[in-house]
Coordinates of C-alpha atoms in Angstrom, one line a residue:
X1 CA 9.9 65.5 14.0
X2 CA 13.4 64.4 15.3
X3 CA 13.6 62.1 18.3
X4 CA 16.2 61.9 20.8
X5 CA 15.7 58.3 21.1
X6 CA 14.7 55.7 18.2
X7 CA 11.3 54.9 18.8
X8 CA 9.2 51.5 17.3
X9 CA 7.2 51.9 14.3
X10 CA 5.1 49.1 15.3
X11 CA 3.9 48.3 11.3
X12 CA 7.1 47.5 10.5
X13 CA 9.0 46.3 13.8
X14 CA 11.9 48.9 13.0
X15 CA 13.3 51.6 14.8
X16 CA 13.4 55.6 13.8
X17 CA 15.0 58.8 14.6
X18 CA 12.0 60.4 13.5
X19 CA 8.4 60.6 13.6
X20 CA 6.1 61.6 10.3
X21 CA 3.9 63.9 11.6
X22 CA 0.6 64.0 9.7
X23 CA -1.9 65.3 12.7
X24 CA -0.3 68.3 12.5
X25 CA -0.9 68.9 9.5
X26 CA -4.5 68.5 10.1
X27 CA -4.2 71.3 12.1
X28 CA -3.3 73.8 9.5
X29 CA -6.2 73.7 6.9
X30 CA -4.1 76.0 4.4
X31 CA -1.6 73.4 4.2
X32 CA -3.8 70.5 4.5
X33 CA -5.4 71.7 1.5
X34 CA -2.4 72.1 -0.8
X35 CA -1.6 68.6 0.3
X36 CA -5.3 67.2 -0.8
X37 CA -5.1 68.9 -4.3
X38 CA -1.5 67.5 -5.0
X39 CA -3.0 64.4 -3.9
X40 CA -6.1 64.4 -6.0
X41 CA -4.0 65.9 -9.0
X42 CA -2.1 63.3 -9.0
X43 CA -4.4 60.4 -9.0
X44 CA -6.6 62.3 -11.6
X45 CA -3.3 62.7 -13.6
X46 CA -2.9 59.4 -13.6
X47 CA -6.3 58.6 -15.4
X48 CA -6.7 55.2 -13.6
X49 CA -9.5 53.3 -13.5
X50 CA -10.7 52.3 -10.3
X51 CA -14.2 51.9 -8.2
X52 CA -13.1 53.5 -4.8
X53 CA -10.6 54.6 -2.4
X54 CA -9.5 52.8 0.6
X55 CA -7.5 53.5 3.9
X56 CA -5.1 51.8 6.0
X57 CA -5.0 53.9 9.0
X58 CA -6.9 57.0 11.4
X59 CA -4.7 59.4 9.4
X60 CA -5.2 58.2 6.4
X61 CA -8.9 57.4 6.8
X62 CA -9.5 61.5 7.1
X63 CA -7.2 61.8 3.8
X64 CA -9.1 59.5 1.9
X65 CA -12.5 60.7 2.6
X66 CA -11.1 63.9 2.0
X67 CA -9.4 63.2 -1.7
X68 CA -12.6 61.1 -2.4
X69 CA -14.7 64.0 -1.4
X70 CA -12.1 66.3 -3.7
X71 CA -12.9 63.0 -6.7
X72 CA -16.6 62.3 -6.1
X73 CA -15.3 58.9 -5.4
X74 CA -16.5 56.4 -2.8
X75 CA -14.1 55.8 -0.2
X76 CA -14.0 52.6 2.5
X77 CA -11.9 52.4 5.3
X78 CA -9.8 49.4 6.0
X79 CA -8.0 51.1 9.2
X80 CA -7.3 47.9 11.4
X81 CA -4.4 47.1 8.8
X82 CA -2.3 49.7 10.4
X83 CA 0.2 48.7 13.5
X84 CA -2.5 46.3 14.9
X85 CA -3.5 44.1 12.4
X86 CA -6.5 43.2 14.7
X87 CA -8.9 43.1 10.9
X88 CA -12.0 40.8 11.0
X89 CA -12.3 38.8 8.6
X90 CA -16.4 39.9 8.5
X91 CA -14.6 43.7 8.0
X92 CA -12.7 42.4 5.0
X93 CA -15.4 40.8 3.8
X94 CA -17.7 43.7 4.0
X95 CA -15.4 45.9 2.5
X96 CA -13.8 44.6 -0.5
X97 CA -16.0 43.4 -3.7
X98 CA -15.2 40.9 -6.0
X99 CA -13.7 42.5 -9.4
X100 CA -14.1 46.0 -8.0
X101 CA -11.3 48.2 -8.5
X102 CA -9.3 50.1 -5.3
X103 CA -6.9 53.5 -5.0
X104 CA -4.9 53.9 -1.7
X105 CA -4.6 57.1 0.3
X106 CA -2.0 57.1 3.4
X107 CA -0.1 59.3 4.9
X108 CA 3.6 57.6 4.9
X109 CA 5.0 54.9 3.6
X110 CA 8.4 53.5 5.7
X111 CA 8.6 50.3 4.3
X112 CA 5.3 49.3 2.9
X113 CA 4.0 46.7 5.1
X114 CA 0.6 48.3 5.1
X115 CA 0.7 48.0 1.3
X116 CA 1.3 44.6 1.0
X117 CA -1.2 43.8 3.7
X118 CA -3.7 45.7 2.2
X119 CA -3.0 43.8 -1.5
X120 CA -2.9 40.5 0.3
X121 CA -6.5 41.2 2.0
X122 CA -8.1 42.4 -1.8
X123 CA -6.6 39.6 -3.7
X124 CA -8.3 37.2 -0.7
X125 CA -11.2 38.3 -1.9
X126 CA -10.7 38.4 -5.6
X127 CA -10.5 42.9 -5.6
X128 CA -8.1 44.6 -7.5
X129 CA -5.1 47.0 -5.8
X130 CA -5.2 49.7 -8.9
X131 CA -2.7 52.4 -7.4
X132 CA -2.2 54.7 -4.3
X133 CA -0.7 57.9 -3.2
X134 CA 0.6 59.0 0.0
X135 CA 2.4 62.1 1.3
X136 CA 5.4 60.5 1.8
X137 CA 7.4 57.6 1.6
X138 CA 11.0 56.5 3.1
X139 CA 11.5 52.9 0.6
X140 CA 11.9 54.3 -2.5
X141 CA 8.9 53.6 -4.7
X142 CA 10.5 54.6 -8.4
X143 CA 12.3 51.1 -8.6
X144 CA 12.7 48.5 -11.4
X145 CA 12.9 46.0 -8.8
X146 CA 9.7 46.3 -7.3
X147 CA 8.2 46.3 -10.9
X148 CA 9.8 43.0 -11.7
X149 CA 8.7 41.9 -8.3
X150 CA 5.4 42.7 -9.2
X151 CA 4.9 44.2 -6.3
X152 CA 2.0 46.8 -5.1
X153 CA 4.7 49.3 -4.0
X154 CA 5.3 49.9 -7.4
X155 CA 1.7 51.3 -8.5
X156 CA 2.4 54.1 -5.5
X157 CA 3.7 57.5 -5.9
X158 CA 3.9 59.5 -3.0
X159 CA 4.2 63.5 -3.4
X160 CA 7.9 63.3 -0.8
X161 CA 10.3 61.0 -1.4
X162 CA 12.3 61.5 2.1
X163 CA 15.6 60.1 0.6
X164 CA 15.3 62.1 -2.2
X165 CA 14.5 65.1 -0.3
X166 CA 17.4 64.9 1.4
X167 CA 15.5 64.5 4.6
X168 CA 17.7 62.9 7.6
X169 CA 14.9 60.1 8.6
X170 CA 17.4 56.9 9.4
X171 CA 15.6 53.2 9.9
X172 CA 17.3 51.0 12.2
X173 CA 16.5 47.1 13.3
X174 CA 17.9 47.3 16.6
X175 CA 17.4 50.1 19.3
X176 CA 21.0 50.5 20.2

């Protein structure tokens, strides 16, 4: 959705013209659906080895349990990551097993902050980031850079890449 204004996206402390809107698409089970197969396609494609699937965020808490209903896989939710990063460490502890193996499921990916918290959190406690998917993503994911940065950006795929999609979503540090 365009804005007329850029608004905060408070996970990454950057402004936007625009706003991914994923609760809308909750509202359309038709196209929600497509969206859940493409999704569980492509981490069945991928043939990764991994325990469960975990969440960042409220939207992508109902995706996950979704694709891990559309899997038979476990799914724990992690959604305090998000914009607040208000996560007990009890919470992190609770939800992350030592050695055990994790997919992520969001909705969009600006400029990964929720992945790289997420990784941070697992490796604290000795878990393994294996991979993720989203619906979309603005930073592009496909990048040698983040590979040699070993990075957890680059074991994502999302199904839009909004750059390459031509899509007209602009980031901006400053309001004005």
């Amino acid at each position: 959705t365009k804005r007329e204004h850029r608004e905060m996206l408070s996970s990454s402390n950057i402004y936007t013209n625009h706003y991914v809107d994923v609760k809308r698409l909750f509202m359309q089970p038709k196209k929600l659906n497509i969206i859940l197969y493409y999704m569980a396609k492509h981490l069945a494609s991928k043939k990764l080895e991994y325990d469960a699937i975990v969440s960042t965020s409220k939207n992508g808490a109902v995706l996950s349990t979704l694709v891990g209903q559309l899997l038979n896989k476990d799914v724990v939710h992690c959604v305090n990551v998000g914009p607040q990063f208000a996560l007990p460490i009890q919470a992190v502890e609770e939800t992350f097993q030592k050695h055990k193996r994790y997919i992520y499921v969001c909705d969009f990916i600006c400029l990964g902050t929720e992945v790289k918290l997420l990784h941070a959190l697992m490796t604290s406690r000795q878990a393994i980031f294996a991979g993720g998917v989203g619906i979309a993503n603005y930073i592009p994911l496909c990048n040698e850079d983040l590979k040699k940065a070993h990075s957890p950006l680059a074991s994502v795929s999302c199904l839009v890449d909004l750059i390459s999609a031509g899509i007209p979503y602009e980031i901006h540090i400053m309001k004005e």
